[in-house]
Amino acid sequence: MSRERLSAVDVIRAKRDGHRLTDDQIDWVVDAYTRGVVADEQMSALAMAIFLNGMDTAEAARLTQAMIDSGERLDLRVDRPTVDKHSTGGVGDKITLPLAPLVAACGAAVPQLSGRGLGHTGGTLDKLESIPGWRAQLSTDEITRQLTEVGAVVCAATDGLAPADKKLYALRDVTSTVESIPLIASSIMSKKIAEGADALVLDVKVGSGAFMKNVDDARALAEALVGIGKQHGRKVTALLTDMSVPLGRAVGNAVEVEESVEVLKGGGPQDVIDLTVALAREMLTLAGIGTDPAEVLANGGAYETWARMISAQRGDPEAALPKAKHVHTVTAPETGVLANLNAYAVGVAAWRLGAGRARKEDAVQHAAGVMCLAKPGDQVAQGDPLLELRTDTPDAVSAALEALEGAYSIGNAPAERKLVIDTVR
Ligand code: URA
């Protein structure tokens, strides 16, 4: 006979029938699921009921709190303001790499607890692990020491942080219940609030390579994220940014590190520079720091902090990065302007080449990925290289080429894209 206060079936039925869940129901079901009393099949049914019937702001905030309470809370306060950034995930999204040292070089502390890639979007830790010697796993004491001494740390989230979200996210991934605004918002914010940064800037991606395919859905997600953050007393701003085309030219692991280093040394693709500076400005505003990040990026100050950040985690910032054993070049079928380049397709191609993983346990190929040698708006001649597919496993090329079918076209110049579409405060 169960000694539980509530029943999973009643909670599922309430949401299935379109009712609000009470605070007590939310607290209980999250706690009971974390303890293993509520079974995966019951939580799957509840996730689908939430996916279909939604949650109001108060329910989503309570769900966030319950997931925070399922684990530990970190206290990463140091002698300067802490400010964090989170992206909802995109293709070629290496922005954390130049951004964290840049904002630290401007005077804030940036604790960036990150994840690995699953599916078509890359993971920051997979990218950094292509640097020889670099280690992702740090203790809380090591994180605090590095924040004090260097100002920036990018490392793996500790196991005790929001364990309910870890379980629920894995379940959502295999039950097609990821793309739900209250579930995404509570998942992201539970981890970010448990990390304890004073302020947070969210990069909410919009377009083919993002969870949110249109601006209205992205704005609704941004408002939900900012609303939850405010309810928890955090300073939060969200930028809605374009993810219809890959960011920069490099999509993969080592190739994205290389491109980030170019940006840190004052070069690199303009869209990566612009987004890094836009996010840095918001982070510094929330931290109350008036330094101009564009100047610090241009004068090499951010690269110096990058080198110290990588060395502090036993990486060699000057080491050569792995190179792919096999390169396949895709050329322009005709002369004209590249009209589009679908971010999702490029993400899937990079993943199939070995840059990503299908299951959590899989290893990634550090050198695999796609180089976008032309971007929408570029003039190309027939036979010019458009994409470079890099892999250690040449058998993977045909599947990557299949993913790229229809992903680009030569035609009219594309309409001007705004990189930062909107800001939600
Ligand atoms: N990132 C998360 O951490 N959670 C989600 O639900 C989606 C993206």
CSV table of C-alpha atoms and ligand atoms in Angstrom, one decimal:
chain,number,residue,atom,x,y,z
A,1,MET,CA,0.0,0.0,0.0
A,2,SER,CA,1.5,3.4,-1.1
A,3,ARG,CA,2.2,5.9,1.7
A,4,GLU,CA,2.4,8.7,-0.9
A,5,ARG,CA,0.4,11.9,-0.3
A,6,LEU,CA,-0.9,12.1,-3.9
A,7,SER,CA,-1.4,9.9,-6.9
A,8,ALA,CA,0.4,10.3,-10.2
A,9,VAL,CA,-2.8,9.2,-12.0
A,10,ASP,CA,-4.8,12.1,-10.5
A,11,VAL,CA,-2.1,14.6,-11.4
A,12,ILE,CA,-2.0,13.3,-15.0
A,13,ARG,CA,-5.8,13.3,-15.3
A,14,ALA,CA,-6.0,16.9,-14.0
A,15,LYS,CA,-3.6,18.2,-16.7
A,16,ARG,CA,-5.1,15.9,-19.4
A,17,ASP,CA,-8.5,17.5,-18.7
A,18,GLY,CA,-7.0,21.0,-19.0
A,19,HIS,CA,-6.9,22.0,-15.4
A,20,ARG,CA,-4.2,24.0,-13.6
A,21,LEU,CA,-2.0,21.9,-11.4
A,22,THR,CA,-1.8,23.0,-7.7
A,23,ASP,CA,1.5,23.9,-6.1
A,24,ASP,CA,1.1,20.8,-4.0
A,25,GLN,CA,0.6,18.6,-7.0
A,26,ILE,CA,3.7,20.1,-8.8
A,27,ASP,CA,5.9,19.8,-5.8
A,28,TRP,CA,4.9,16.2,-5.1
A,29,VAL,CA,5.1,14.9,-8.7
A,30,VAL,CA,8.6,16.4,-9.2
A,31,ASP,CA,9.9,15.1,-5.9
A,32,ALA,CA,8.3,11.6,-6.4
A,33,TYR,CA,9.7,11.4,-9.9
A,34,THR,CA,13.2,12.2,-8.7
A,35,ARG,CA,12.8,9.5,-6.0
A,36,GLY,CA,11.7,7.0,-8.6
A,37,VAL,CA,8.1,6.7,-7.1
A,38,VAL,CA,6.5,8.2,-10.1
A,39,ALA,CA,7.5,5.9,-13.1
A,40,ASP,CA,8.9,7.1,-16.4
A,41,GLU,CA,5.7,6.1,-18.2
A,42,GLN,CA,3.6,8.3,-15.8
A,43,MET,CA,6.0,11.2,-16.2
A,44,SER,CA,5.9,10.8,-20.0
A,45,ALA,CA,2.1,11.0,-19.9
A,46,LEU,CA,2.2,14.1,-17.8
A,47,ALA,CA,4.9,15.7,-20.0
A,48,MET,CA,2.6,15.1,-23.0
A,49,ALA,CA,-0.4,16.5,-21.2
A,50,ILE,CA,1.6,19.6,-20.4
A,51,PHE,CA,2.8,19.8,-24.0
A,52,LEU,CA,-0.8,19.7,-25.3
A,53,ASN,CA,-2.6,21.8,-22.6
A,54,GLY,CA,0.2,24.1,-21.5
A,55,MET,CA,0.8,25.7,-18.1
A,56,ASP,CA,0.2,29.3,-16.9
A,57,THR,CA,3.1,31.5,-15.6
A,58,ALA,CA,2.5,30.6,-12.0
A,59,GLU,CA,2.5,26.8,-12.7
A,60,ALA,CA,5.7,27.1,-14.8
A,61,ALA,CA,7.4,29.1,-12.0
A,62,ARG,CA,6.4,26.5,-9.4
A,63,LEU,CA,7.7,23.7,-11.7
A,64,THR,CA,11.0,25.6,-11.9
A,65,GLN,CA,11.1,25.9,-8.1
A,66,ALA,CA,10.4,22.2,-7.6
A,67,MET,CA,13.2,21.2,-10.0
A,68,ILE,CA,15.6,23.6,-8.3
A,69,ASP,CA,14.6,22.0,-4.9
A,70,SER,CA,15.3,18.5,-6.3
A,71,GLY,CA,19.1,19.2,-6.0
A,72,GLU,CA,21.8,21.5,-4.7
A,73,ARG,CA,22.2,25.2,-5.1
A,74,LEU,CA,25.6,26.6,-5.9
A,75,ASP,CA,26.9,29.8,-4.4
A,76,LEU,CA,29.4,31.1,-7.0
A,77,ARG,CA,29.5,34.7,-5.6
A,78,VAL,CA,32.9,36.2,-5.9
A,79,ASP,CA,34.3,39.7,-5.5
A,80,ARG,CA,32.8,41.0,-8.7
A,81,PRO,CA,29.3,40.7,-10.2
A,82,THR,CA,28.4,37.3,-11.7
A,83,VAL,CA,26.6,37.2,-15.0
A,84,ASP,CA,25.8,34.2,-17.1
A,85,LYS,CA,24.5,33.6,-20.6
A,86,HIS,CA,22.4,30.7,-22.0
A,87,SER,CA,21.5,29.9,-25.5
A,88,THR,CA,18.5,27.8,-26.5
A,89,GLY,CA,20.8,26.1,-29.0
A,90,GLY,CA,21.7,26.6,-32.6
A,91,VAL,CA,24.0,25.5,-35.4
A,92,GLY,CA,27.5,26.9,-35.4
A,93,ASP,CA,26.6,28.6,-32.0
A,94,LYS,CA,30.1,28.9,-30.5
A,95,ILE,CA,29.4,32.3,-29.0
A,96,THR,CA,30.1,31.1,-25.4
A,97,LEU,CA,33.7,30.6,-26.3
A,98,PRO,CA,34.6,34.2,-27.2
A,99,LEU,CA,31.9,35.7,-25.0
A,100,ALA,CA,32.9,34.3,-21.5
A,101,PRO,CA,36.5,35.6,-21.7
A,102,LEU,CA,35.4,38.9,-23.2
A,103,VAL,CA,32.9,39.7,-20.5
A,104,ALA,CA,35.4,38.6,-17.8
A,105,ALA,CA,38.1,40.8,-19.4
A,106,CYS,CA,35.6,43.7,-19.1
A,107,GLY,CA,35.3,43.1,-15.3
A,108,ALA,CA,32.4,40.7,-14.6
A,109,ALA,CA,32.7,37.1,-13.4
A,110,VAL,CA,31.2,34.5,-15.9
A,111,PRO,CA,30.4,31.1,-14.5
A,112,GLN,CA,29.3,29.1,-17.6
A,113,LEU,CA,28.1,25.7,-16.6
A,114,SER,CA,27.5,23.9,-19.9
A,115,GLY,CA,26.3,20.7,-21.5
A,116,ARG,CA,27.2,18.4,-24.3
A,117,GLY,CA,25.5,18.2,-27.7
A,118,LEU,CA,22.6,16.0,-28.4
A,119,GLY,CA,20.9,16.0,-31.8
A,120,HIS,CA,21.7,18.6,-34.4
A,121,THR,CA,22.9,21.4,-32.0
A,122,GLY,CA,26.5,21.2,-30.8
A,123,GLY,CA,27.6,21.2,-27.1
A,124,THR,CA,30.1,23.7,-25.7
A,125,LEU,CA,32.0,21.1,-23.8
A,126,ASP,CA,32.4,18.9,-26.8
A,127,LYS,CA,33.9,21.8,-28.6
A,128,LEU,CA,36.4,22.7,-25.8
A,129,GLU,CA,37.4,19.1,-25.4
A,130,SER,CA,39.0,19.2,-28.8
A,131,ILE,CA,41.8,21.3,-27.1
A,132,PRO,CA,44.5,18.9,-25.9
A,133,GLY,CA,44.5,18.5,-22.2
A,134,TRP,CA,41.4,20.6,-21.4
A,135,ARG,CA,39.1,19.2,-18.8
A,136,ALA,CA,35.4,19.9,-18.3
A,137,GLN,CA,34.9,18.4,-14.8
A,138,LEU,CA,35.7,20.9,-12.0
A,139,SER,CA,34.7,20.8,-8.3
A,140,THR,CA,32.7,23.7,-6.9
A,141,ASP,CA,35.9,25.0,-5.1
A,142,GLU,CA,37.9,24.9,-8.4
A,143,ILE,CA,35.1,26.8,-10.2
A,144,THR,CA,35.1,29.5,-7.4
A,145,ARG,CA,38.9,29.7,-7.5
A,146,GLN,CA,39.0,30.1,-11.3
A,147,LEU,CA,36.2,32.7,-11.2
A,148,THR,CA,38.2,34.7,-8.7
A,149,GLU,CA,41.6,34.4,-10.5
A,150,VAL,CA,40.6,34.4,-14.2
A,151,GLY,CA,37.0,35.7,-14.1
A,152,ALA,CA,35.6,33.1,-16.5
A,153,VAL,CA,35.0,29.4,-16.3
A,154,VAL,CA,33.3,27.1,-18.8
A,155,CYS,CA,32.8,23.6,-17.3
A,156,ALA,CA,30.4,20.7,-16.9
A,157,ALA,CA,27.3,21.3,-14.7
A,158,THR,CA,27.8,19.4,-11.4
A,159,ASP,CA,25.6,16.2,-11.1
A,160,GLY,CA,23.7,17.6,-8.1
A,161,LEU,CA,22.2,20.5,-10.1
A,162,ALA,CA,18.5,20.1,-10.8
A,163,PRO,CA,18.5,16.3,-11.0
A,164,ALA,CA,14.8,16.3,-11.7
A,165,ASP,CA,15.4,18.3,-14.9
A,166,LYS,CA,18.2,15.8,-16.0
A,167,LYS,CA,15.7,12.9,-15.7
A,168,LEU,CA,12.8,14.8,-17.3
A,169,TYR,CA,14.9,16.2,-20.1
A,170,ALA,CA,16.1,12.8,-21.1
A,171,LEU,CA,12.5,11.5,-21.1
A,172,ARG,CA,11.3,14.5,-23.2
A,173,ASP,CA,14.0,13.8,-25.7
A,174,VAL,CA,12.5,10.3,-26.4
A,175,THR,CA,8.8,11.2,-26.1
A,176,SER,CA,8.7,14.1,-28.5
A,177,THR,CA,7.8,16.6,-25.7
A,178,VAL,CA,10.8,18.9,-26.0
A,179,GLU,CA,9.2,21.8,-27.8
A,180,SER,CA,6.9,23.0,-25.1
A,181,ILE,CA,7.3,26.5,-23.8
A,182,PRO,CA,6.6,25.8,-20.0
A,183,LEU,CA,8.8,22.7,-20.1
A,184,ILE,CA,11.7,24.4,-21.9
A,185,ALA,CA,11.5,27.5,-19.7
A,186,SER,CA,11.4,25.6,-16.4
A,187,SER,CA,14.2,23.3,-17.6
A,188,ILE,CA,16.6,26.1,-18.5
A,189,MET,CA,15.7,28.4,-15.6
A,190,SER,CA,15.9,25.7,-12.9
A,191,LYS,CA,19.5,25.0,-13.8
A,192,LYS,CA,20.4,28.7,-14.2
A,193,ILE,CA,18.8,29.7,-10.9
A,194,ALA,CA,20.4,26.8,-9.1
A,195,GLU,CA,23.8,28.0,-10.4
A,196,GLY,CA,23.3,31.2,-8.5
A,197,ALA,CA,24.5,33.9,-11.0
A,198,ASP,CA,23.2,37.4,-10.1
A,199,ALA,CA,22.1,38.1,-13.7
A,200,LEU,CA,21.4,36.2,-16.9
A,201,VAL,CA,21.2,37.0,-20.6
A,202,LEU,CA,19.3,34.5,-22.7
A,203,ASP,CA,19.9,34.0,-26.4
A,204,VAL,CA,16.6,32.7,-27.7
A,205,LYS,CA,17.2,31.4,-31.2
A,206,VAL,CA,14.6,31.6,-34.0
A,207,GLY,CA,14.6,29.8,-37.3
A,208,SER,CA,15.2,26.4,-39.0
A,209,GLY,CA,18.2,25.5,-36.8
A,210,ALA,CA,16.4,26.4,-33.5
A,211,PHE,CA,13.6,24.8,-31.3
A,212,MET,CA,11.5,27.8,-32.0
A,213,LYS,CA,10.9,28.1,-35.8
A,214,ASN,CA,9.0,31.5,-35.8
A,215,VAL,CA,9.3,34.8,-34.0
A,216,ASP,CA,6.0,34.6,-32.1
A,217,ASP,CA,6.9,31.3,-30.5
A,218,ALA,CA,10.4,32.6,-29.7
A,219,ARG,CA,9.0,35.7,-28.1
A,220,ALA,CA,6.6,33.7,-26.0
A,221,LEU,CA,9.5,31.5,-24.8
A,222,ALA,CA,11.6,34.6,-24.1
A,223,GLU,CA,8.8,36.1,-22.0
A,224,ALA,CA,8.3,32.9,-20.1
A,225,LEU,CA,12.0,32.7,-19.3
A,226,VAL,CA,12.3,36.4,-18.3
A,227,GLY,CA,9.1,36.1,-16.2
A,228,ILE,CA,10.4,33.0,-14.3
A,229,GLY,CA,13.8,34.8,-13.7
A,230,LYS,CA,12.1,37.9,-12.3
A,231,GLN,CA,9.9,35.8,-10.0
A,232,HIS,CA,13.2,34.4,-8.6
A,233,GLY,CA,14.7,37.8,-8.1
A,234,ARG,CA,17.2,37.6,-11.0
A,235,LYS,CA,18.1,40.3,-13.5
A,236,VAL,CA,17.2,38.7,-16.8
A,237,THR,CA,17.2,39.9,-20.4
A,238,ALA,CA,16.5,37.8,-23.5
A,239,LEU,CA,17.6,38.6,-27.1
A,240,LEU,CA,15.7,36.9,-29.9
A,241,THR,CA,18.4,36.1,-32.5
A,242,ASP,CA,18.4,34.6,-36.0
A,243,MET,CA,19.1,30.9,-36.5
A,244,SER,CA,17.9,30.4,-40.0
A,245,VAL,CA,21.5,30.3,-41.3
A,246,PRO,CA,24.5,28.7,-39.4
A,247,LEU,CA,26.4,31.2,-37.2
A,248,GLY,CA,29.8,32.0,-38.7
A,249,ARG,CA,31.5,29.6,-41.1
A,250,ALA,CA,32.4,26.7,-38.8
A,251,VAL,CA,30.0,24.0,-37.6
A,252,GLY,CA,31.5,21.2,-35.5
A,253,ASN,CA,33.9,21.0,-32.6
A,254,ALA,CA,37.6,21.9,-33.3
A,255,VAL,CA,36.6,24.0,-36.2
A,256,GLU,CA,34.4,26.2,-34.0
A,257,VAL,CA,37.2,26.6,-31.5
A,258,GLU,CA,39.5,27.8,-34.3
A,259,GLU,CA,36.9,30.3,-35.4
A,260,SER,CA,36.4,31.5,-31.9
A,261,VAL,CA,40.1,32.1,-31.5
A,262,GLU,CA,40.1,34.1,-34.7
A,263,VAL,CA,37.4,36.3,-33.2
A,264,LEU,CA,39.3,36.6,-29.9
A,265,LYS,CA,42.3,37.8,-31.9
A,266,GLY,CA,40.3,40.5,-33.6
A,267,GLY,CA,39.3,38.7,-36.8
A,268,GLY,CA,36.6,36.1,-37.7
A,269,PRO,CA,33.2,36.3,-39.3
A,270,GLN,CA,31.2,39.4,-38.8
A,271,ASP,CA,28.0,37.7,-37.5
A,272,VAL,CA,30.0,35.9,-34.7
A,273,ILE,CA,31.6,39.2,-33.8
A,274,ASP,CA,28.3,41.1,-33.8
A,275,LEU,CA,26.4,38.6,-31.7
A,276,THR,CA,29.3,38.2,-29.2
A,277,VAL,CA,29.4,42.0,-28.7
A,278,ALA,CA,25.6,42.3,-28.5
A,279,LEU,CA,25.4,39.7,-25.8
A,280,ALA,CA,28.4,41.1,-24.0
A,281,ARG,CA,26.8,44.6,-23.9
A,282,GLU,CA,23.6,43.1,-22.3
A,283,MET,CA,25.6,41.1,-19.8
A,284,LEU,CA,27.7,44.1,-18.8
A,285,THR,CA,24.6,46.3,-18.5
A,286,LEU,CA,23.0,43.9,-16.1
A,287,ALA,CA,26.3,43.7,-14.2
A,288,GLY,CA,26.5,47.5,-14.0
A,289,ILE,CA,29.8,47.7,-15.9
A,290,GLY,CA,30.3,50.5,-18.4
A,291,THR,CA,33.3,49.1,-20.4
A,292,ASP,CA,32.9,48.8,-24.2
A,293,PRO,CA,33.3,45.1,-25.1
A,294,ALA,CA,33.9,45.9,-28.8
A,295,GLU,CA,37.1,47.8,-27.8
A,296,VAL,CA,38.3,44.9,-25.5
A,297,LEU,CA,37.7,42.4,-28.3
A,298,ALA,CA,39.6,44.4,-30.8
A,299,ASN,CA,42.6,45.2,-28.5
A,300,GLY,CA,43.4,41.5,-27.6
A,301,GLY,CA,42.3,41.7,-23.9
A,302,ALA,CA,39.7,39.0,-24.4
A,303,TYR,CA,42.3,36.6,-26.0
A,304,GLU,CA,44.6,37.0,-23.0
A,305,THR,CA,41.7,36.0,-20.7
A,306,TRP,CA,40.8,33.1,-23.0
A,307,ALA,CA,44.4,31.7,-22.8
A,308,ARG,CA,44.3,31.9,-19.0
A,309,MET,CA,40.9,30.3,-18.9
A,310,ILE,CA,42.0,27.4,-21.0
A,311,SER,CA,45.3,26.9,-19.2
A,312,ALA,CA,43.5,27.0,-15.8
A,313,GLN,CA,41.6,23.9,-17.0
A,314,ARG,CA,44.9,22.2,-18.1
A,315,GLY,CA,44.3,22.9,-21.8
A,316,ASP,CA,47.1,24.2,-24.0
A,317,PRO,CA,45.7,27.3,-25.8
A,318,GLU,CA,48.6,27.2,-28.3
A,319,ALA,CA,48.3,23.5,-29.2
A,320,ALA,CA,47.4,22.4,-32.7
A,321,LEU,CA,43.8,21.2,-32.9
A,322,PRO,CA,42.8,17.9,-34.5
A,323,LYS,CA,42.4,17.8,-38.3
A,324,ALA,CA,39.9,15.6,-40.1
A,325,LYS,CA,41.4,12.7,-42.1
A,326,HIS,CA,38.9,13.1,-44.9
A,327,VAL,CA,37.5,16.3,-46.6
A,328,HIS,CA,34.7,16.3,-49.2
A,329,THR,CA,34.0,19.6,-51.0
A,330,VAL,CA,30.5,20.5,-52.2
A,331,THR,CA,30.7,23.0,-55.1
A,332,ALA,CA,28.2,25.5,-56.6
A,333,PRO,CA,26.0,23.9,-59.2
A,334,GLU,CA,25.8,27.2,-61.2
A,335,THR,CA,27.0,30.8,-61.1
A,336,GLY,CA,24.9,33.4,-59.1
A,337,VAL,CA,24.2,34.5,-55.6
A,338,LEU,CA,23.8,32.0,-52.7
A,339,ALA,CA,20.2,32.6,-51.8
A,340,ASN,CA,19.9,30.5,-48.6
A,341,LEU,CA,21.7,27.9,-46.4
A,342,ASN,CA,19.4,26.0,-44.1
A,343,ALA,CA,20.9,25.9,-40.6
A,344,TYR,CA,19.0,22.7,-39.6
A,345,ALA,CA,20.3,20.8,-42.6
A,346,VAL,CA,23.9,21.9,-42.0
A,347,GLY,CA,23.6,20.9,-38.3
A,348,VAL,CA,22.3,17.4,-39.2
A,349,ALA,CA,25.1,17.0,-41.8
A,350,ALA,CA,27.8,18.0,-39.2
A,351,TRP,CA,26.2,15.6,-36.7
A,352,ARG,CA,26.2,12.7,-39.3
A,353,LEU,CA,29.8,13.4,-40.1
A,354,GLY,CA,30.6,12.6,-36.5
A,355,ALA,CA,30.6,16.0,-34.8
A,356,GLY,CA,27.5,15.1,-32.7
A,357,ARG,CA,26.2,12.1,-30.9
A,358,ALA,CA,23.0,10.0,-31.2
A,359,ARG,CA,23.1,8.7,-27.6
A,360,LYS,CA,24.5,10.3,-24.5
A,361,GLU,CA,27.2,7.7,-24.2
A,362,ASP,CA,28.5,8.1,-27.7
A,363,ALA,CA,31.9,9.8,-28.3
A,364,VAL,CA,32.2,12.7,-30.8
A,365,GLN,CA,34.8,13.2,-33.5
A,366,HIS,CA,36.6,16.4,-32.5
A,367,ALA,CA,37.7,17.1,-36.1
A,368,ALA,CA,34.4,16.4,-37.8
A,369,GLY,CA,32.1,19.2,-39.1
A,370,VAL,CA,31.1,21.4,-41.9
A,371,MET,CA,32.8,24.6,-43.1
A,372,CYS,CA,30.4,27.0,-44.9
A,373,LEU,CA,32.7,28.5,-47.4
A,374,ALA,CA,29.9,30.7,-48.8
A,375,LYS,CA,27.1,32.4,-46.9
A,376,PRO,CA,23.8,33.7,-48.2
A,377,GLY,CA,24.3,36.8,-50.2
A,378,ASP,CA,27.8,35.7,-51.5
A,379,GLN,CA,28.4,35.7,-55.2
A,380,VAL,CA,29.7,32.3,-56.4
A,381,ALA,CA,30.8,30.9,-59.7
A,382,GLN,CA,29.9,27.4,-60.9
A,383,GLY,CA,32.4,25.0,-59.4
A,384,ASP,CA,33.4,27.2,-56.5
A,385,PRO,CA,33.5,25.4,-53.2
A,386,LEU,CA,30.4,26.0,-51.1
A,387,LEU,CA,30.7,23.5,-48.2
A,388,GLU,CA,33.6,21.4,-46.9
A,389,LEU,CA,32.5,18.2,-45.2
A,390,ARG,CA,35.2,17.0,-42.7
A,391,THR,CA,35.2,13.6,-41.1
A,392,ASP,CA,37.5,10.8,-39.9
A,393,THR,CA,34.9,8.3,-41.2
A,394,PRO,CA,34.4,8.8,-45.0
A,395,ASP,CA,31.5,6.4,-45.0
A,396,ALA,CA,29.5,9.1,-43.3
A,397,VAL,CA,29.7,11.5,-46.2
A,398,SER,CA,26.8,10.1,-48.2
A,399,ALA,CA,24.4,10.5,-45.3
A,400,ALA,CA,25.7,14.1,-44.7
A,401,LEU,CA,25.1,14.9,-48.4
A,402,GLU,CA,21.6,13.5,-48.1
A,403,ALA,CA,20.9,15.9,-45.2
A,404,LEU,CA,22.1,18.8,-47.4
A,405,GLU,CA,19.8,18.0,-50.3
A,406,GLY,CA,17.7,21.1,-51.0
A,407,ALA,CA,19.5,23.0,-48.1
A,408,TYR,CA,20.9,25.7,-50.4
A,409,SER,CA,20.1,27.3,-53.7
A,410,ILE,CA,21.6,29.8,-56.1
A,411,GLY,CA,19.2,32.5,-57.1
A,412,ASN,CA,18.2,36.0,-56.0
A,413,ALA,CA,20.0,37.8,-53.2
A,414,PRO,CA,18.2,37.0,-49.9
A,415,ALA,CA,16.4,39.7,-48.0
A,416,GLU,CA,18.5,41.4,-45.3
A,417,ARG,CA,18.4,39.4,-42.1
A,418,LYS,CA,18.5,41.0,-38.7
A,419,LEU,CA,20.8,39.1,-36.4
A,420,VAL,CA,19.2,40.5,-33.2
A,421,ILE,CA,15.5,40.4,-33.9
A,422,ASP,CA,14.2,41.8,-30.6
A,423,THR,CA,15.0,42.2,-26.9
A,424,VAL,CA,12.7,41.1,-24.1
A,425,ARG,CA,13.4,42.7,-20.6
B,1,URA,N1,17.7,23.4,-23.1
B,1,URA,C1,17.4,23.0,-21.9
B,1,URA,O1,18.2,23.0,-21.0
B,1,URA,N2,16.2,22.5,-21.7
B,1,URA,C2,15.2,22.4,-22.7
B,1,URA,O2,14.1,22.0,-22.4
B,1,URA,C3,15.6,22.9,-23.9
B,1,URA,C4,16.8,23.4,-24.2
